[in-house]
XYZ file of C-alpha atoms in Angstrom:
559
model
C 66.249 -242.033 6.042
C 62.364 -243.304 5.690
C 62.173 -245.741 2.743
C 59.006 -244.853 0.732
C 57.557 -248.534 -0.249
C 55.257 -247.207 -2.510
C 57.814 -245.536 -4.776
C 60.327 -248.656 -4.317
C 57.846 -250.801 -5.497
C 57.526 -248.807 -8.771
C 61.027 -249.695 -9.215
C 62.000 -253.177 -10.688
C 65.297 -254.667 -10.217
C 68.117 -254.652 -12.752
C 67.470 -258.050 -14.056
C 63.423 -257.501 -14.262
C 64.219 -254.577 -16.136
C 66.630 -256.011 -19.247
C 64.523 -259.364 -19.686
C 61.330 -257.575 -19.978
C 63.001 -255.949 -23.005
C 63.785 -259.301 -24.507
C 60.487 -261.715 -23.824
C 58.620 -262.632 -26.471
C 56.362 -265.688 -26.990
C 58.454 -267.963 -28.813
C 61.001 -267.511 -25.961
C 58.431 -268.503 -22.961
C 57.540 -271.729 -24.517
C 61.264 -272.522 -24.814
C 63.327 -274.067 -21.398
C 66.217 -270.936 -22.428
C 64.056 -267.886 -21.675
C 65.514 -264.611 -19.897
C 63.849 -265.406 -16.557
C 66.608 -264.453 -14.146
C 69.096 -266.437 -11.371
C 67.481 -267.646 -8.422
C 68.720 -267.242 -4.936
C 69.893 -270.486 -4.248
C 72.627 -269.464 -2.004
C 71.615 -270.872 1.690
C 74.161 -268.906 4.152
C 76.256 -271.747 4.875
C 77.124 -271.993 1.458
C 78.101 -267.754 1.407
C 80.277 -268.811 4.492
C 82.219 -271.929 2.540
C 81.486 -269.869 -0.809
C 84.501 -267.148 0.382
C 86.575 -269.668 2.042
C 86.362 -271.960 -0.426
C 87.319 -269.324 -3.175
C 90.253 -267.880 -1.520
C 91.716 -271.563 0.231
C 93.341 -272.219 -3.623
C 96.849 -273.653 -4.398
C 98.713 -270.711 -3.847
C 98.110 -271.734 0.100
C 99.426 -275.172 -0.542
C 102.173 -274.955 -2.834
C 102.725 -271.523 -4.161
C 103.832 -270.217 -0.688
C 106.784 -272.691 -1.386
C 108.229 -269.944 -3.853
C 108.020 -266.924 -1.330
C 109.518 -269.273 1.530
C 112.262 -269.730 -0.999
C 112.984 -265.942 -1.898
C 112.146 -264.503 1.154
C 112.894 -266.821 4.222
C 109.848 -267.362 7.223
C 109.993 -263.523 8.940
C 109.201 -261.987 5.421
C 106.518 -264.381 4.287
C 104.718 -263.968 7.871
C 104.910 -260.314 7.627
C 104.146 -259.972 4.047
C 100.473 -262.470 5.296
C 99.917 -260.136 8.416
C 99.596 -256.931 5.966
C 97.903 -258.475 2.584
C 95.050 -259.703 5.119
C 94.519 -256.275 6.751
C 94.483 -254.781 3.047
C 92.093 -257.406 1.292
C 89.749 -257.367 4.962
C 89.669 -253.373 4.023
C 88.623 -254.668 0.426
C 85.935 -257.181 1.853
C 84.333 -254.537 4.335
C 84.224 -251.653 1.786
C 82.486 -253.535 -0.768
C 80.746 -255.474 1.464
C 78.693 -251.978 2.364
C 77.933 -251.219 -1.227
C 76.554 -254.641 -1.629
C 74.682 -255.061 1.397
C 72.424 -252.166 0.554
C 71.653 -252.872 -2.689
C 72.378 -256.855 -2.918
C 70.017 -257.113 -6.230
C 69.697 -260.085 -8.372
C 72.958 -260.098 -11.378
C 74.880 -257.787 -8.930
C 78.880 -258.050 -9.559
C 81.601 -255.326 -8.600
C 81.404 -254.309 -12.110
C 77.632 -253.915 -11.932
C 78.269 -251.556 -9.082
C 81.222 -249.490 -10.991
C 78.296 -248.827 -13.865
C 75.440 -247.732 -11.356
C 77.593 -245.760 -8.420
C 80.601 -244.372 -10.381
C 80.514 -244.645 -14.586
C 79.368 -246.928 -17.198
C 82.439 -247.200 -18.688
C 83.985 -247.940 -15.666
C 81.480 -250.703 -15.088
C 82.104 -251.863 -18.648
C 86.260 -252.062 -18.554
C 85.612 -253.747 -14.950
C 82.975 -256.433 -16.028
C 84.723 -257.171 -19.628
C 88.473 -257.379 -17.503
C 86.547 -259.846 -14.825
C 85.275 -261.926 -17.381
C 88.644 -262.847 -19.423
C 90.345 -263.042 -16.375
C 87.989 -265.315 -14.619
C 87.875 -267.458 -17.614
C 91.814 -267.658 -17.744
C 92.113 -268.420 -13.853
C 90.089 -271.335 -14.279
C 92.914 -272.868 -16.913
C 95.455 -271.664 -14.003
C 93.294 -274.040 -11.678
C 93.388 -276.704 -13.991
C 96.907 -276.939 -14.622
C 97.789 -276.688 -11.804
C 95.410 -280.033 -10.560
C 97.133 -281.431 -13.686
C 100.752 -280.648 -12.806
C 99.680 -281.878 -9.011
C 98.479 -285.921 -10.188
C 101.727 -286.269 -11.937
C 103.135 -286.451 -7.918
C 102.236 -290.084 -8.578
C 103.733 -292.187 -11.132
C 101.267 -292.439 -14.507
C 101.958 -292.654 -18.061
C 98.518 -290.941 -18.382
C 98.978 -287.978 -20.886
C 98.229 -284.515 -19.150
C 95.520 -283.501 -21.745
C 93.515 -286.065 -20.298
C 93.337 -284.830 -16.897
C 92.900 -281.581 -17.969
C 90.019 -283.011 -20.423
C 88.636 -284.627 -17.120
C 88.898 -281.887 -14.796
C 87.357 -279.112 -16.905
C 84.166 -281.236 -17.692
C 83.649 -281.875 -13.863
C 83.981 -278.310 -13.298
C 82.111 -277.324 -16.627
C 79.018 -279.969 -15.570
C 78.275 -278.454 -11.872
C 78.694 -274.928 -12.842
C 74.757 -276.201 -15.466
C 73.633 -277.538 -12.304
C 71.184 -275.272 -10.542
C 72.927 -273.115 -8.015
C 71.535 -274.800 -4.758
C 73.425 -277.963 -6.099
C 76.921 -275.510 -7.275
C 76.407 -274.348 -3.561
C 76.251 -277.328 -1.964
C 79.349 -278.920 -3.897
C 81.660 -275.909 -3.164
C 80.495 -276.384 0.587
C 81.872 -279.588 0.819
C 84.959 -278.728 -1.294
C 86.024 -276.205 0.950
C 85.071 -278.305 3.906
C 87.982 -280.288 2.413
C 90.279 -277.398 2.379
C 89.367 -275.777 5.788
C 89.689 -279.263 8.405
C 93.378 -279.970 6.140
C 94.375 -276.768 7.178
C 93.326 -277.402 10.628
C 95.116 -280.626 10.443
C 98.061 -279.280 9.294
C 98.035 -276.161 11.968
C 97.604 -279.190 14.403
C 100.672 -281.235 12.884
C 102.699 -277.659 12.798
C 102.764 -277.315 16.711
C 102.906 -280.926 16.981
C 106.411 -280.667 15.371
C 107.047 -276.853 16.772
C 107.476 -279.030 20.288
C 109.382 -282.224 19.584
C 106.002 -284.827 18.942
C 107.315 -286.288 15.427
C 108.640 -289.437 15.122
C 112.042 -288.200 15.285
C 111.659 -286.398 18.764
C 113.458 -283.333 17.178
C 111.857 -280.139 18.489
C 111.639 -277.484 15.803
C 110.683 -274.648 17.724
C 111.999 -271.206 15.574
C 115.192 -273.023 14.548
C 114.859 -272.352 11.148
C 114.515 -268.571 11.942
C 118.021 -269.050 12.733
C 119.433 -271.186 10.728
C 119.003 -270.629 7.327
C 118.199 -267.425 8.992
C 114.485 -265.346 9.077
C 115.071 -263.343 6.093
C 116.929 -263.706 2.395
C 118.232 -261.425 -0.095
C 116.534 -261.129 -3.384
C 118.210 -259.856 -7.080
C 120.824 -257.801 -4.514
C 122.396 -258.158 -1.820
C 122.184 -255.949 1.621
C 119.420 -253.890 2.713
C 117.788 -253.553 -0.713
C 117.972 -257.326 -1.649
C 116.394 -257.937 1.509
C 114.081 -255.173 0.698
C 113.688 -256.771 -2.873
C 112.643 -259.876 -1.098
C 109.989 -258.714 1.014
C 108.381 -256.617 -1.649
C 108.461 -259.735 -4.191
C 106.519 -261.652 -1.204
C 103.840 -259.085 -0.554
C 103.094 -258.840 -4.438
C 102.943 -262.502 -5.072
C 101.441 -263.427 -1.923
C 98.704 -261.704 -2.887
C 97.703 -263.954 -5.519
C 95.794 -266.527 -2.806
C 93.924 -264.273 -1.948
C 92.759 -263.091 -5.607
C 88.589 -262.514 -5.970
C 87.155 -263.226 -2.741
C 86.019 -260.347 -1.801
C 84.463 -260.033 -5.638
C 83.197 -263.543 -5.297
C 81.698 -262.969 -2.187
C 79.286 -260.332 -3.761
C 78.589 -262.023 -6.593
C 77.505 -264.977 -4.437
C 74.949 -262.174 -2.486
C 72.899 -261.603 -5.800
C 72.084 -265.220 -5.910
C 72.112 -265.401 -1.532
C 68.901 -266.008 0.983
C 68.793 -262.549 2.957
C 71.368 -261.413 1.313
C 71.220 -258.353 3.811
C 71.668 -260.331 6.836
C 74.308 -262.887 4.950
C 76.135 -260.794 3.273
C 77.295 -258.991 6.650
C 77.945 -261.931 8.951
C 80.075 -263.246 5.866
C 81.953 -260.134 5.996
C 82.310 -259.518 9.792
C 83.886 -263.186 9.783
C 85.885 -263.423 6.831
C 89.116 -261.918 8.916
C 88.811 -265.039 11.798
C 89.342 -266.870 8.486
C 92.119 -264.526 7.307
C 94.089 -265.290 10.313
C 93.811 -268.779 11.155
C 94.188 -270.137 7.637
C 96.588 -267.633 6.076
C 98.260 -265.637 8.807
C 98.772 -268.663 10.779
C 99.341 -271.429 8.046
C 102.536 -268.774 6.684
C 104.139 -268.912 10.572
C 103.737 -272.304 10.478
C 105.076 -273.029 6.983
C 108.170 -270.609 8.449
C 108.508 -272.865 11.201
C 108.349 -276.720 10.182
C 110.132 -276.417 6.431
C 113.851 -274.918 6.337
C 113.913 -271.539 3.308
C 116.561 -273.164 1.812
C 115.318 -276.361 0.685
C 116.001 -277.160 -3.109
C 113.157 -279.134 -3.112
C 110.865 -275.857 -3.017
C 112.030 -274.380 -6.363
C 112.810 -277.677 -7.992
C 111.342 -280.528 -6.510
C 109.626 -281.847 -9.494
C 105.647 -281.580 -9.470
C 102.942 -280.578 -7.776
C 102.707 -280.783 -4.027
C 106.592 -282.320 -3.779
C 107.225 -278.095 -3.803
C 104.798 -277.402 -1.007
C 106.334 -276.730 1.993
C 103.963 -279.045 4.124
C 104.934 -282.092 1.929
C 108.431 -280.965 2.276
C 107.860 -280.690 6.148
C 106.011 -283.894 6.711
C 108.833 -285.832 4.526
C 111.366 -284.600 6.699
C 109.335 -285.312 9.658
C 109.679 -289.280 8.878
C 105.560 -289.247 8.551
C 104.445 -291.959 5.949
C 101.783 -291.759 3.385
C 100.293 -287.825 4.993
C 102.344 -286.364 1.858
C 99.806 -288.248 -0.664
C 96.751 -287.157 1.371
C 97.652 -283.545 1.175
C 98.765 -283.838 -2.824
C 94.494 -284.972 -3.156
C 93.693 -282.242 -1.068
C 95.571 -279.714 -3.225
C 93.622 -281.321 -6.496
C 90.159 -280.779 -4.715
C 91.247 -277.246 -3.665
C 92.361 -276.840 -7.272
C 89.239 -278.161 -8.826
C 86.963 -275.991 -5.870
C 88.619 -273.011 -6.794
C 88.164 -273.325 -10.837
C 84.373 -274.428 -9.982
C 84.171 -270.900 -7.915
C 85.493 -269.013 -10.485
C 83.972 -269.858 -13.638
C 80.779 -269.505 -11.625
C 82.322 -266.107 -11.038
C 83.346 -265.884 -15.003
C 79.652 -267.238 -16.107
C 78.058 -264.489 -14.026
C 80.029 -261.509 -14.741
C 79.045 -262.212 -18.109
C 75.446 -262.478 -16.958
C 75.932 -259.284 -15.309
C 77.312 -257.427 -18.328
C 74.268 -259.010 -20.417
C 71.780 -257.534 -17.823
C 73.257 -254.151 -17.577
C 73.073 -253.680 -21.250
C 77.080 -253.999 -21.957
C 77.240 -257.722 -23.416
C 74.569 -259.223 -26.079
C 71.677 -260.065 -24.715
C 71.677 -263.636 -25.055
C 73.902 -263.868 -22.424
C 71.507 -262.886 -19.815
C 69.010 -265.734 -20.625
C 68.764 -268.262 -18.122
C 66.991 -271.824 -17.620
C 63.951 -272.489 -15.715
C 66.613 -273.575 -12.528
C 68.007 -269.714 -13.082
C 71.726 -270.640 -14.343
C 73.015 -268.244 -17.521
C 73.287 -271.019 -19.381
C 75.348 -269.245 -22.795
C 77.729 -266.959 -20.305
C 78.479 -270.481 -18.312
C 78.967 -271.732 -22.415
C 80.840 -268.331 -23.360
C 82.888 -268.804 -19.591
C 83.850 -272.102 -20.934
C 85.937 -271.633 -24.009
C 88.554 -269.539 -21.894
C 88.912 -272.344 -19.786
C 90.755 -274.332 -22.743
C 93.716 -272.043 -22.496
C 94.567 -274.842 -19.601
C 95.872 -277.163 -22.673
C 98.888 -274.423 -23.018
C 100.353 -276.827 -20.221
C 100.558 -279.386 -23.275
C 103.436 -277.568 -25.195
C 104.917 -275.444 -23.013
C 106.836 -275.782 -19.381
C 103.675 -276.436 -16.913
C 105.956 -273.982 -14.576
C 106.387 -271.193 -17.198
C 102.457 -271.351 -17.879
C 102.059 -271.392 -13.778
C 103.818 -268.030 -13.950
C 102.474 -266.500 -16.659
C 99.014 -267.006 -15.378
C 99.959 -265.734 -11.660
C 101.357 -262.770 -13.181
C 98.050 -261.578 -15.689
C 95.491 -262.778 -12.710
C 97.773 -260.477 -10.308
C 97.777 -257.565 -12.457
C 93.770 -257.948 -12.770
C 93.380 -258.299 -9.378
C 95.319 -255.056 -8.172
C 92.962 -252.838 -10.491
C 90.289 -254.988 -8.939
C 90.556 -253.928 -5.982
C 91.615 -250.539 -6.241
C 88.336 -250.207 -8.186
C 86.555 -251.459 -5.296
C 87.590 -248.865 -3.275
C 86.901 -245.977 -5.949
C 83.136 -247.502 -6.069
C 83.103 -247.585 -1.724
C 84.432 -244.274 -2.244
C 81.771 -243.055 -4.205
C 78.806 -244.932 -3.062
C 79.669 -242.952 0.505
C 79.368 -239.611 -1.073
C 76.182 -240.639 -2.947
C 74.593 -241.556 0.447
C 75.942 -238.407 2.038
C 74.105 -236.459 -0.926
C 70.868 -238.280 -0.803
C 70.435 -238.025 3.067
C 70.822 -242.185 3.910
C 72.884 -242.456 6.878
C 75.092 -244.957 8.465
C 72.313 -246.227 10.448
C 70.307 -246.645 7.507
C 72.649 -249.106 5.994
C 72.702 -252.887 6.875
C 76.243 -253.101 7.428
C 79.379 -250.854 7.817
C 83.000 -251.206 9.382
C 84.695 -249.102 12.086
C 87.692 -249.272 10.166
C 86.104 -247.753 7.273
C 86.883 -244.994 5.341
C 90.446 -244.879 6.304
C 91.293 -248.998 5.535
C 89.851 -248.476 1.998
C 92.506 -245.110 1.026
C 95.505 -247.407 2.560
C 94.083 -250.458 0.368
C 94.091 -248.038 -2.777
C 97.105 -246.683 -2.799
C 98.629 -249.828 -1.690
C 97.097 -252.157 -4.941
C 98.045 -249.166 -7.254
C 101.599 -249.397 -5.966
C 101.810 -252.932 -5.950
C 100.089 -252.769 -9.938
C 102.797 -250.797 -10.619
C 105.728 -252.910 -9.092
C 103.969 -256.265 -10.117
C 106.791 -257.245 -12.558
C 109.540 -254.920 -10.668
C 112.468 -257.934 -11.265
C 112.271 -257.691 -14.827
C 113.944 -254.317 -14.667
C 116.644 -255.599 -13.250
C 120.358 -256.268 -15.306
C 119.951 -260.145 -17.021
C 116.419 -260.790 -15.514
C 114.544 -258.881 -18.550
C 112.273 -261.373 -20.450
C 109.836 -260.279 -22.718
C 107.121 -262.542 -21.786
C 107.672 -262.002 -17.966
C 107.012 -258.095 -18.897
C 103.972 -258.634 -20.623
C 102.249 -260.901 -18.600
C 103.036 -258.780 -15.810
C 101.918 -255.409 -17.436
C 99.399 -256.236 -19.915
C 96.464 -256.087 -17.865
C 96.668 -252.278 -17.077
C 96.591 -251.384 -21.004
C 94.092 -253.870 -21.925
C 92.007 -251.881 -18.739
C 92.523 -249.004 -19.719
C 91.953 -249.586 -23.767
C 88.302 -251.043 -23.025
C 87.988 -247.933 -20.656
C 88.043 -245.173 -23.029
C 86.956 -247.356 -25.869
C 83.731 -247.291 -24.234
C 84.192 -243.714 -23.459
C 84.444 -242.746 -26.954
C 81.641 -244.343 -28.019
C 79.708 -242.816 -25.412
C 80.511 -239.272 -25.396
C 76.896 -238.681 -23.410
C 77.549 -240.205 -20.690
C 79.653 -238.452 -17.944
C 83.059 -238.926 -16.674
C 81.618 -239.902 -13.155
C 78.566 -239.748 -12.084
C 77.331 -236.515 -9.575
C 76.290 -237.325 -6.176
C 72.786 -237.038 -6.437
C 72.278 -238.612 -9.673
C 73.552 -241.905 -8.545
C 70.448 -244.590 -8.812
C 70.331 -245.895 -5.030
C 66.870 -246.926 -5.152
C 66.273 -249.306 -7.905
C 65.395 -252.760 -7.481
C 65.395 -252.001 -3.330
C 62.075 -252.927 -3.331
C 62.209 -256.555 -3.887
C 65.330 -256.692 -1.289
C 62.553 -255.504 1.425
C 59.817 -257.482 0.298
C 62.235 -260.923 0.103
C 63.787 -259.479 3.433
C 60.405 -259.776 4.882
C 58.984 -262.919 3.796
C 62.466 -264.811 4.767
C 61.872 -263.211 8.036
C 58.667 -264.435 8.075
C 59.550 -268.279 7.119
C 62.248 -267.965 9.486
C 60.223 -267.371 12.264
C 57.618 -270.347 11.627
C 60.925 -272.829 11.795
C 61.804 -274.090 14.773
C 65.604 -272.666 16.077
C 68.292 -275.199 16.221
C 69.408 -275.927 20.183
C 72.573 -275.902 21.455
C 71.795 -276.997 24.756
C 74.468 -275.667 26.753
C 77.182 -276.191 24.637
C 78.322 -272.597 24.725
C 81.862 -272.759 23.037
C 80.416 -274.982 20.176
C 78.226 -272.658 19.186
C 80.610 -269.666 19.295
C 82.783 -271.680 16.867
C 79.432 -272.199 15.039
C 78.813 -268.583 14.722
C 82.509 -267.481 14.015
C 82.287 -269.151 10.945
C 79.464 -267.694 10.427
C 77.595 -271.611 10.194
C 74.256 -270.529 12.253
């Protein structure tokens, strides 16, 4: 398909278009006007952006819990398919947002322009609380983590502490929230490394008590566990608890990865090479980091349900205990705080600009979609905030009851997430199809696309379904276990056709051909082309020789 540049160019973006409706003079002359966010997001910092978001402390300690219930064959095998189902997730959406990567562009953005606007409204409205009530999840669980060390320090101080930090950066212009999260999850990645290193270390006998690991513990406790009952269907039980619950490290990154492109240099070349590398991350850090959590900590180790706080339940502390190695187990504790406080500074970035997103597309006040002359939302990152403060639930209440409840609403929110993401990849194909714009005319698509994305739906909308399957089971019934597992899907579905009754106009789905594919493409091209053009005046960085480094280089997707 020939893109006329003429008729693009009387298009303006989705962000020009709302905050010329709201400019007035009083506004200009004030530092709060609705100019816009910037694209602050250097490429490196899209790389480390959906590492960092995904590397959280459900890879450090909450894999502790599935080790426990499931043993190391069903925690590896329950890693090996989550990763195929969220890479489906990353390269559908990936497609939609690569063609249109426009400033304020969110997966719920996309739902309103390629599929419904009440669809785009539930989605960006369910992001938003969700987002905001993750980051108190991050929080308490940094909080829950410093208690490892002996303090009389009272927890609301930490968590005081921890949400200014996180608070502060996310008012800081993007270039400098980009750069932070870079080195965050910098942290996260070489630990992981480290601790991949350490795992075969110990897999052959090189601890300090000579004892060579190998797959013993495969065989004794044993690979697998029953779960609720016993035989085939306990072990059954177990595996399908694992799958669900694993999925909750992996929660948002493919969501913050394009909401990351609207504020990304070249988002069209970026946005791809993040996307064609994200599953070399998938399988070193996850797939690899669950064989080798199977392999140097023992499933049946009381320590992993009830050793106390923070990292003394991760399975590497565990491990490295065991081992006889000194002083690594309060190294890896800070790392889990940074990767705690990393992943509640990616996601109230992620809460602020949903918001923002919402604002621009008409389906939040308008205020909301004002930003600062260094382009952050300033009242969404305010609005983001006050969800945040949910965190001081940890204060009254069990910090390991709050843990669950908020794994259990973030799951639930994240399996309609992503099931959306396939209805809008779903849809976005068809409008393409109708409209004569071909594969090759798109900056990025996957071979294993369209069939990945219908196994990725009606796997989430099982797995939505079964989220809180134990509480159905004789004496494991709890009321707030039930509603924190369920309540997303009615809350969905009540801001759904709440907006669909108030909008009786608008249709069910939108047709084929009416779907806006064209709008704010314009400025994509003519940014495209001048970052092409200031790319080519730089001088190329030299690898003289060094062949393998710069493979590694480009696998990450660093160059």
């Amino acid at each position: 398909m020939v893109v006329d540049m003429q008729e693009l160019k009387e298009s303006s973006s989705p962000s020009q278009t709302a905050h010329q409706t709201v400019t007035d003079t009083a506004e200009e002359a004030s530092e709060v006007i609705p100019r816009g966010t910037k694209r602050g997001i250097k490429s490196r910092h899209a790389q480390m952006l959906a590492l960092g978001g995904t590397i959280g402390t459900g890879l450090f300690v909450g894999t502790g819990q599935a080790l426990a219930i499931s043993g190391p064959a069903f925690l590896f095998s329950a890693y090996l398919v989550i990763c195929f189902l969220v890479y489906a997730i990353i390269t559908a959406i990936a497609e939609v947002g690569a063609y249109l990567p426009v400033t304020g562009m969110s997966v719920a953005y996309y739902g309103n322009r390629i599929v419904s606007p009440s669809l785009g409204f539930a989605l960006g409205w369910l992001y938003w609380y969700t987002w905001g009530i993750t980051v108190g999840y991050e929080v308490t669980a940094a909080a829950v983590v410093i208690n490892y060390w002996p303090n009389t320090i009272p927890v609301a101080v930490w968590i005081t502490i921890m949400l200014i930090v996180i608070v502060a950066l996310n008012f800081f212009p993007v270039k400098v929230y980009g750069e932070s999260e870079f080195w965050f999850a910098s942290i996260k990645v070489f630990t992981i490394i480290g601790l991949l290193i350490l795992s075969v270390v110990l897999f052959f006998g090189g601890g300090p008590s000579h004892t060579r690991l190998g797959f013993w513990y495969w065989q004794d406790p044993g690979a697998t566990k029953e779960y609720l009952v016993g035989g085939a269907g306990g072990r059954f039980c177990a595996f399908l608890f694992t799958l669900i619950y694993s999925c909750f490290s992996f929660n948002f990154s493919p969501e913050l990865l394009i909401i990351a492109a609207g504020e990304m240099h070249a988002p069209r070349k970026n946005l791809p090479k993040a996307a064609v590398h994200f599953i070399w991350r998938l399988i070193i850090f996850y797939v690899l980091g669950a064989l080798a959590i199977g392999v140097i900590c023992r499933s049946d180790e009381p320590a992993l349900t009830n050793g106390g706080e923070g990292a003394a339940s991760s399975p590497w502390v565990i491990a490295i205990e065991k081992a006889g190695i000194h002083g690594l187990d309060s190294v890896i504790n800070a790392v889990v705080i940074t990767s705690a406080w990393s992943s509640g500074n990616s996601i109230l970035y992620m809460s602020s600009r949903s918001l923002y997103s919402l604002a621009v597309a008409g389906n939040a006040p308008r205020i909301f979609a004002r930003c600062n002359k260094h382009g952050v939302p300033v009242y969404a990152v305010i609005a983001s905030s006050l969800l945040s403060l949910l965190a001081y639930l940890n204060i009254g209440t069990v910090s390991g009851i709050v843990f669950n409840w908020f794994i259990s609403i973030i799951n639930t929110t994240a399996f309609i997430s992503w099931a959306c993401c396939c209805l809008i990849f779903f849809r976005f194909r068809k409008a393409c199809a109708a409209q004569g714009i071909t594969r090759s005319d798109l900056p990025y698509t996957s071979i294993i696309q369209p069939w990945a994305a219908w196994i990725a739906i009606v796997a989430f909308c099982i797995f939505g379904l079964l989220n809180g399957f134990s509480v159905f089971f004789p004496g494991h019934f709890t009321a707030s276990g039930f509603l924190t597992s369920y309540i997303g899907i009615p809350v969905f579905l009540l801001i759904y056709f709440g907006h669909r009754i108030s909008t009786k106009k608008d249709p069910w789905i939108r047709a084929p051909g009416s779907v806006d594919l064209k709008t704010g493409l314009a400025d994509i091209l003519a940014d495209e082309e001048s970052m092409v053009s200031i790319q080519a005046a730089n001088v190329p960085f030299k690898y003289n020789g060094y062949k393998l480094l710069r493979k590694i280089y480009i696998a990450f997707g660093w160059e």
